[in-house]
Coordinates of C-alpha atoms and ligand atoms in Angstrom, one line a residue:
M262 CA 9.3 5.5 28.7
N263 CA 6.1 7.6 28.3
V264 CA 6.5 9.6 25.1
L265 CA 4.4 12.6 24.2
V266 CA 4.2 12.6 20.4
V267 CA 3.4 16.1 19.0
N268 CA 2.5 17.0 15.4
S269 CA 1.9 20.8 15.4
G270 CA 0.3 22.6 12.5
S271 CA -0.7 26.2 12.0
S272 CA -4.0 26.1 13.9
S273 CA -4.2 22.5 15.0
L274 CA -2.1 20.0 16.9
K275 CA -2.3 16.2 17.0
F276 CA -0.9 14.4 20.0
Q277 CA -0.6 11.0 21.5
V278 CA 1.1 9.6 24.6
I279 CA 2.6 6.2 23.9
A280 CA 4.5 4.1 26.6
T281 CA 7.3 2.6 24.6
G282 CA 10.2 0.4 25.7
L283 CA 13.1 -1.1 23.8
E284 CA 14.0 -4.4 25.3
R285 CA 17.4 -6.0 25.3
I286 CA 16.3 -8.4 22.5
K287 CA 15.7 -5.2 20.4
Q288 CA 11.9 -5.6 20.6
Y289 CA 9.7 -2.6 21.1
T290 CA 6.8 -2.8 23.6
D291 CA 4.2 -0.2 23.0
H292 CA 1.1 0.8 24.9
R293 CA -1.0 3.7 23.6
L294 CA -2.2 5.7 26.6
C295 CA -4.2 8.4 24.9
R296 CA -4.5 10.4 21.7
G297 CA -6.3 13.5 20.4
E298 CA -6.4 16.6 18.4
V299 CA -6.8 20.3 19.1
E300 CA -8.3 22.5 16.4
G301 CA -8.9 26.2 16.2
I302 CA -5.8 27.3 18.2
G303 CA -5.7 31.1 18.6
G304 CA -9.4 31.3 19.7
E305 CA -11.9 29.0 21.4
A306 CA -10.1 25.7 20.6
I307 CA -11.9 22.4 20.2
I308 CA -10.2 19.5 21.9
Q309 CA -10.9 15.9 21.0
F310 CA -9.5 13.3 23.4
K311 CA -9.6 9.5 23.6
N312 CA -8.0 7.4 26.3
Q313 CA -6.9 3.7 26.1
Q314 CA -10.3 2.4 27.2
G315 CA -11.7 4.1 24.1
Q316 CA -13.6 6.8 26.1
S317 CA -13.9 9.9 23.9
Q318 CA -14.4 13.5 25.1
K319 CA -14.9 16.7 23.2
F320 CA -14.7 20.1 24.8
T321 CA -13.5 23.7 24.2
A322 CA -11.0 26.0 25.9
P323 CA -9.6 29.4 25.0
L324 CA -6.0 28.5 23.8
R325 CA -4.0 31.4 22.3
D326 CA -1.0 29.5 21.0
I327 CA 0.9 26.2 21.0
S328 CA 2.5 26.9 24.4
A329 CA -1.0 27.3 25.9
V330 CA -2.2 24.1 24.2
L331 CA 0.7 21.9 25.5
D332 CA 0.4 23.3 29.0
Y333 CA -3.4 22.7 29.0
L334 CA -3.1 19.2 27.5
V335 CA -0.5 17.9 29.9
R336 CA -2.5 19.2 32.9
F337 CA -5.6 17.6 31.5
I338 CA -3.9 14.3 30.8
A339 CA -2.5 14.3 34.4
S340 CA -5.9 15.1 35.9
D341 CA -8.6 12.5 37.0
K342 CA -10.8 13.6 34.1
S343 CA -8.6 12.0 31.4
G344 CA -8.7 8.4 32.6
V345 CA -5.0 8.0 32.1
P346 CA -3.8 6.7 35.4
E347 CA -0.2 6.2 34.2
I348 CA 0.2 10.0 34.0
K349 CA -0.3 11.7 37.3
N350 CA 1.9 14.8 36.8
T351 CA 4.1 16.4 34.2
G352 CA 7.1 14.4 35.5
D353 CA 5.4 11.2 34.2
I354 CA 6.1 12.3 30.7
N355 CA 9.7 11.1 30.0
A356 CA 10.3 12.3 26.5
V357 CA 8.7 14.3 23.6
G358 CA 8.8 13.2 20.0
H359 CA 8.1 15.8 17.3
R360 CA 7.0 15.3 13.7
V361 CA 9.1 17.8 11.7
V362 CA 8.2 18.1 8.1
H363 CA 11.5 19.2 6.5
G364 CA 15.0 18.2 7.4
G365 CA 16.5 19.3 4.1
E366 CA 19.9 17.7 3.3
L367 CA 20.9 18.1 7.0
F368 CA 19.0 15.3 8.7
S369 CA 19.3 11.8 7.4
E370 CA 18.0 10.4 10.7
S371 CA 15.8 11.3 13.6
A372 CA 17.8 13.7 15.9
L373 CA 18.0 14.4 19.6
I374 CA 17.1 18.1 19.9
D375 CA 19.7 20.5 21.2
D376 CA 20.4 24.1 20.2
K377 CA 22.4 23.0 17.1
V378 CA 19.6 20.7 15.9
L379 CA 17.1 23.4 16.5
R380 CA 19.2 25.8 14.4
G381 CA 19.3 23.1 11.7
I382 CA 15.5 22.9 11.6
E383 CA 15.4 26.7 11.4
D384 CA 17.7 26.6 8.4
C385 CA 15.2 24.4 6.6
I386 CA 12.4 26.9 7.0
D387 CA 13.1 28.2 3.6
L388 CA 12.3 24.8 2.2
A389 CA 9.0 24.4 4.1
P390 CA 7.9 27.9 5.1
L391 CA 4.4 26.7 6.0
H392 CA 5.4 23.8 8.1
N393 CA 8.7 24.0 9.8
P394 CA 7.9 27.2 11.8
N395 CA 5.0 25.5 13.4
N396 CA 7.1 22.4 14.2
I397 CA 9.7 24.7 15.8
K398 CA 6.9 26.4 17.9
G399 CA 5.9 22.9 19.1
I400 CA 9.5 22.2 20.2
Q401 CA 10.0 25.5 21.9
A402 CA 6.6 25.2 23.7
A403 CA 7.6 21.7 25.0
R404 CA 11.0 23.1 26.2
E405 CA 9.2 25.9 28.1
L406 CA 6.9 23.4 29.7
F407 CA 9.2 20.5 30.5
G408 CA 12.6 22.3 30.7
K409 CA 15.7 21.2 28.9
T410 CA 16.1 18.1 31.0
I411 CA 13.3 16.1 29.3
P412 CA 14.8 14.8 26.0
Q413 CA 13.1 15.8 22.8
V414 CA 13.6 14.1 19.4
A415 CA 12.8 15.4 16.0
V416 CA 11.5 12.8 13.4
F417 CA 11.6 14.2 9.9
D418 CA 9.2 13.4 7.0
T419 CA 12.1 13.7 4.6
S420 CA 14.9 11.7 6.3
F421 CA 13.8 8.2 5.0
H422 CA 14.4 9.6 1.5
H423 CA 18.0 10.5 2.1
S424 CA 19.1 7.3 0.4
I425 CA 17.6 8.4 -3.0
P426 CA 20.5 8.6 -5.5
E427 CA 21.5 11.7 -7.3
Q428 CA 20.0 10.6 -10.6
A429 CA 16.6 10.4 -9.0
Y430 CA 16.7 13.5 -6.8
L431 CA 18.2 16.0 -9.3
Y432 CA 15.9 18.0 -11.5
A433 CA 17.3 18.7 -15.0
V434 CA 17.6 22.5 -14.3
P435 CA 21.0 24.4 -14.3
Y436 CA 23.1 22.6 -11.7
H437 CA 24.0 25.9 -9.9
L438 CA 20.4 26.1 -8.8
Y439 CA 20.9 22.9 -6.8
R440 CA 24.1 24.3 -5.4
R441 CA 22.8 27.8 -4.6
H442 CA 19.2 27.0 -3.5
H443 CA 19.2 23.3 -2.8
I444 CA 16.6 22.7 -5.5
R445 CA 16.2 19.0 -5.6
R446 CA 13.7 16.2 -4.7
Y447 CA 13.4 15.6 -1.0
G448 CA 10.2 13.5 -0.7
F449 CA 7.8 13.4 2.2
H450 CA 5.6 11.0 4.2
G451 CA 8.9 9.2 5.0
T452 CA 7.7 8.1 8.4
S453 CA 4.6 6.5 6.9
H454 CA 6.5 4.7 4.1
R455 CA 9.1 3.5 6.6
Y456 CA 6.5 2.2 9.0
V457 CA 4.5 0.2 6.4
A458 CA 7.8 -1.2 4.9
F459 CA 8.7 -2.3 8.4
R460 CA 5.3 -4.0 8.9
Y461 CA 5.5 -5.6 5.5
R462 CA 8.8 -7.2 6.2
T463 CA 7.6 -8.3 9.7
L464 CA 4.5 -9.9 8.2
R465 CA 6.6 -11.8 5.7
G466 CA 9.5 -12.6 8.0
L467 CA 12.0 -10.7 5.8
T468 CA 15.0 -8.7 6.6
R469 CA 15.3 -5.0 5.8
E470 CA 17.7 -5.9 2.9
Q471 CA 15.2 -8.3 1.5
T472 CA 12.5 -5.6 1.3
N473 CA 11.8 -4.6 -2.3
I474 CA 8.4 -2.9 -2.6
I475 CA 6.4 0.1 -3.8
T476 CA 4.5 1.8 -1.1
L477 CA 1.5 4.0 -1.9
H478 CA 0.5 6.4 0.8
L479 CA -3.0 7.5 -0.3
G480 CA -4.6 9.9 2.1
N481 CA -5.5 13.6 1.7
G482 CA -1.8 13.9 0.6
C483 CA -0.6 11.1 -1.6
S484 CA 2.8 9.8 -2.4
A485 CA 4.5 6.7 -3.9
T486 CA 7.9 5.4 -2.8
A487 CA 10.2 2.8 -4.4
I488 CA 12.0 0.9 -1.6
R489 CA 14.9 -1.3 -2.6
G490 CA 16.9 -3.3 0.0
G491 CA 14.9 -1.5 2.7
N492 CA 15.9 2.0 1.4
S493 CA 14.0 4.6 -0.4
V494 CA 15.4 4.9 -3.9
D495 CA 12.8 7.1 -5.4
T496 CA 9.6 8.9 -4.4
S497 CA 6.9 10.9 -6.1
M498 CA 6.8 14.0 -4.0
G499 CA 9.6 16.5 -4.8
M500 CA 11.1 19.6 -3.4
T501 CA 7.6 20.3 -2.0
P502 CA 4.7 17.9 -1.4
L503 CA 3.0 19.2 -4.6
E504 CA 4.7 16.8 -7.1
G505 CA 3.6 13.3 -8.0
L506 CA 0.2 11.7 -7.5
V507 CA -3.2 13.4 -7.7
M508 CA -4.2 14.3 -4.1
G509 CA -7.2 15.7 -2.3
T510 CA -6.6 19.3 -3.3
R511 CA -3.1 19.2 -4.9
S512 CA -2.6 18.7 -8.6
G513 CA 0.5 16.4 -8.4
D514 CA 2.6 16.3 -11.7
L515 CA 1.9 18.9 -14.4
D516 CA 3.8 20.7 -17.1
P517 CA 5.7 23.5 -15.3
A518 CA 4.8 25.9 -18.2
I519 CA 1.2 25.7 -17.1
V520 CA 2.0 27.9 -14.1
N521 CA 2.8 30.8 -16.4
V522 CA -0.1 30.1 -18.6
I523 CA -2.6 30.2 -15.7
A524 CA -1.0 33.3 -14.3
R525 CA -1.3 35.1 -17.6
K526 CA -4.7 34.0 -18.6
E527 CA -6.3 34.3 -15.1
G528 CA -4.4 37.5 -14.1
M529 CA -2.9 35.7 -11.1
S530 CA 0.5 36.1 -9.4
P531 CA 2.9 33.1 -9.2
S532 CA 2.1 32.6 -5.6
E533 CA -1.7 32.7 -6.3
V534 CA -1.2 29.9 -8.9
D535 CA 0.9 28.0 -6.3
T536 CA -2.0 28.3 -3.9
L537 CA -4.5 27.1 -6.6
L538 CA -2.4 24.1 -7.3
N539 CA -2.1 23.2 -3.6
T540 CA -5.6 24.0 -2.4
Q541 CA -8.1 24.0 -5.3
S542 CA -6.8 21.2 -7.5
G543 CA -6.6 17.4 -7.4
L544 CA -9.8 15.5 -6.6
L545 CA -11.5 18.7 -5.6
G546 CA -10.4 20.6 -8.7
I547 CA -11.6 17.9 -11.2
S548 CA -14.8 16.9 -9.5
G549 CA -15.7 20.5 -8.5
L550 CA -17.3 18.9 -5.4
T551 CA -15.0 17.7 -2.7
N552 CA -11.5 16.5 -1.9
D553 CA -12.9 13.6 0.1
M554 CA -12.6 10.3 -1.7
R555 CA -15.3 8.7 0.5
E556 CA -17.8 11.4 -0.5
L557 CA -16.8 11.1 -4.2
Q558 CA -17.4 7.3 -4.1
A559 CA -20.8 7.8 -2.4
E560 CA -21.7 10.4 -5.0
L561 CA -20.8 8.2 -7.9
K562 CA -22.9 5.4 -6.6
E563 CA -26.0 7.7 -6.3
H564 CA -25.7 10.0 -9.3
E565 CA -23.1 8.7 -11.9
D566 CA -21.6 12.2 -12.0
R567 CA -19.2 12.5 -15.0
R568 CA -16.7 14.8 -13.3
V569 CA -16.7 12.7 -10.1
R570 CA -15.9 9.6 -12.2
L571 CA -13.2 11.6 -14.0
A572 CA -11.6 12.7 -10.8
I573 CA -11.4 9.1 -9.6
E574 CA -10.1 7.8 -12.9
V575 CA -7.3 10.4 -13.1
F576 CA -6.4 9.6 -9.5
C577 CA -6.2 5.9 -10.1
Y578 CA -4.5 6.2 -13.5
R579 CA -1.7 8.4 -12.0
A580 CA -1.1 6.0 -9.2
R581 CA -0.9 3.0 -11.6
K582 CA 1.5 5.0 -13.8
Y583 CA 3.8 5.5 -10.8
I584 CA 3.8 1.8 -10.0
G585 CA 4.9 1.1 -13.6
A586 CA 7.6 3.8 -13.5
F587 CA 9.0 2.5 -10.2
L588 CA 8.9 -1.1 -11.3
A589 CA 11.2 0.0 -14.1
S590 CA 13.4 2.2 -12.1
M591 CA 14.0 -0.4 -9.3
S592 CA 14.2 -3.4 -11.7
G593 CA 11.1 -5.0 -10.4
A594 CA 9.5 -5.3 -6.9
D595 CA 8.0 -8.0 -4.8
A596 CA 4.9 -6.1 -3.6
V597 CA 2.8 -3.0 -3.8
V598 CA 1.7 -1.8 -0.3
F599 CA -1.3 0.5 0.1
T600 CA -1.7 2.8 3.2
G601 CA -3.3 6.1 4.2
G602 CA -7.0 6.9 4.6
I603 CA -7.8 5.8 1.0
G604 CA -5.3 3.0 0.7
E605 CA -6.4 1.4 4.0
N606 CA -10.1 1.8 3.6
S607 CA -11.1 1.7 0.0
P608 CA -11.1 -1.7 -1.7
E609 CA -12.6 -0.2 -4.8
I610 CA -9.8 2.4 -5.3
R611 CA -7.2 -0.3 -4.7
A612 CA -8.8 -2.6 -7.3
L613 CA -9.1 0.3 -9.8
I614 CA -5.4 1.2 -9.4
C615 CA -4.3 -2.5 -9.9
E616 CA -6.6 -3.0 -12.9
G617 CA -4.7 -4.3 -15.9
M618 CA -1.6 -5.0 -14.0
E619 CA -1.7 -8.7 -14.8
W620 CA 1.2 -8.2 -17.2
A621 CA 3.4 -7.4 -14.1
G622 CA 2.0 -10.5 -12.2
L623 CA -0.3 -8.4 -10.0
M624 CA -3.9 -9.8 -9.5
V625 CA -6.1 -8.5 -6.7
D626 CA -8.1 -11.2 -5.0
P627 CA -11.7 -9.6 -4.9
A628 CA -12.8 -11.3 -1.7
R629 CA -9.5 -10.6 0.2
N630 CA -9.5 -7.1 -1.0
Q631 CA -13.1 -6.4 0.0
E632 CA -12.6 -7.9 3.5
T633 CA -9.5 -5.7 4.1
V634 CA -10.6 -2.4 5.6
A635 CA -8.6 -0.7 8.3
R636 CA -6.5 -3.8 9.0
E637 CA -3.3 -5.4 7.5
S638 CA -3.6 -8.2 5.0
K639 CA -2.4 -9.5 1.7
I640 CA -5.0 -8.6 -0.9
S641 CA -3.4 -10.3 -4.0
T642 CA -4.2 -13.8 -5.3
E643 CA -2.0 -16.8 -4.4
D644 CA -0.6 -17.0 -7.9
S645 CA 0.4 -13.3 -8.1
T646 CA 4.1 -12.8 -8.5
L647 CA 3.8 -9.1 -7.6
L648 CA 2.0 -9.1 -4.3
A649 CA -0.4 -6.5 -3.0
Y650 CA -0.9 -5.6 0.7
A651 CA -3.0 -3.1 2.6
I652 CA -1.3 -2.0 5.8
P653 CA -2.6 0.8 8.1
T654 CA 0.0 3.4 8.8
D655 CA 1.0 4.5 12.3
E656 CA 3.4 7.5 12.1
E657 CA 2.9 8.3 15.8
L658 CA 4.0 4.9 16.8
L659 CA 7.2 5.2 14.7
I660 CA 7.9 8.6 16.2
A661 CA 7.5 7.3 19.7
R662 CA 9.8 4.3 18.9
D663 CA 12.4 6.6 17.2
T664 CA 12.3 8.9 20.2
V665 CA 13.2 6.1 22.5
R666 CA 15.8 4.6 20.2
V667 CA 17.6 7.9 19.6
I668 CA 17.6 8.7 23.3
L669 CA 19.1 5.3 24.0
G670 CA 21.6 5.8 21.2
E671 CA 20.5 2.5 19.4
P672 CA 20.9 2.1 15.6
H673 CA 17.9 1.2 13.4
P674 CA 16.8 -2.4 13.9
S675 CA 17.2 -4.5 10.8
Ligands
LIG903 P1 -5.8 10.6 5.6 O1 -5.2 11.9 5.1 O2 -4.8 9.5 5.6 O3 -6.6 10.7 6.9 O4 -6.9 10.2 4.5 C1 -8.0 11.0 4.2 C2 -8.6 10.4 2.9 O5 -9.0 9.0 3.1 C3 -9.9 11.2 2.6 O6 -10.0 11.4 1.2 C4 -11.0 10.2 3.0 O7 -12.2 10.3 2.3 C5 -10.4 8.9 2.6 N1 -11.1 7.7 3.3 C6 -11.2 7.4 4.6 N2 -12.0 6.3 4.7 C7 -12.4 6.0 3.4 C8 -13.2 5.0 2.9 N3 -13.9 4.1 3.7 N4 -13.4 4.9 1.6 C9 -12.8 5.8 0.8 N5 -12.0 6.8 1.2 C10 -11.8 6.9 2.5

């Protein structure tokens, strides 16, 4: 099945076409046909495109909205210019898989999209006002383009975390706020945490039930998840993606009273403080320089900048603190798994996070760690009892696989 994977944001859209099959022996066969990104939707959009031979193209086109983008993309992919011979016309796309940020308490699994599911996603807009409306636009645009006959599947960032127990998802605020407004921890990056947990158990030849790990997704957004028996039992992001680890521009955990203090002292409205905590904080806020970890590390090597060093130290300390907290909450784990742009590519940050974790049986092997960039490998020493792995994430692949699995009505493979 040729699956178009769509991740639609406010002014950008990421896409891939992945040919995925689910064989009788419950093995997936995947073949990535092309991938790319469209930025600057609403004006002269920039399209970056790469086919399976690795040929890249970059061009512009006036694309007013997501409908125009999808229409343009599919016609381009089907044309001779794309170098994707498997797709000759719209009919060669057999299904569409959508990344949907918030599934609230409604969706514990990926769902075949019909009118009822679409209404459910709309009901979750209140929980993710910046994200769900764009995801819905992507779904509606694909419906217009392909008609209702081509199946579409929604894969939610939140659904992997549905197994989190009450004691971990409830905030200690008056209970009626949970009842009335669904104020609770939902967690995000679920597709990424689920994918690397799946790769980890495949690498080690374990079953889902035998998978007891802490996954650290460290990208521009960052989150940690405690996975026990293959299920998420706690995660660092909360009702929104602001809670938890230090991120590129988000603060992560802070004393909630600070919101009021900043508002009062800086003459800001609560929503302005919210924007500050989401877009001006984290690595960018502390360093005063950039949200990009690679640039921070390069800067530190050249100039020994104190605030850059502090940003990196606070980032790594917070991640280590979460490892400790989750080790306690899940009664120990077998491994810590790093993923995301930073987790996959920065041996230095991985080593700093694991520093002083010998007490827990975690020792990073310097050579293995250094060699492991953008590939999967164990990075801990042979005598570690808490292992460490780096595993590149692949959310699009999991979306394509879920799309096929849901269409075929198959349960999760274990
Ligand atoms: P993501 O959101 O997963 O694309 O991750 C983006 C983050 O990963 C940015 O902070 C990048 O600077 C960081 N990153 C990517 N490559 C490296 C690298 N080689 N070293 C350090 N950070 C990196």
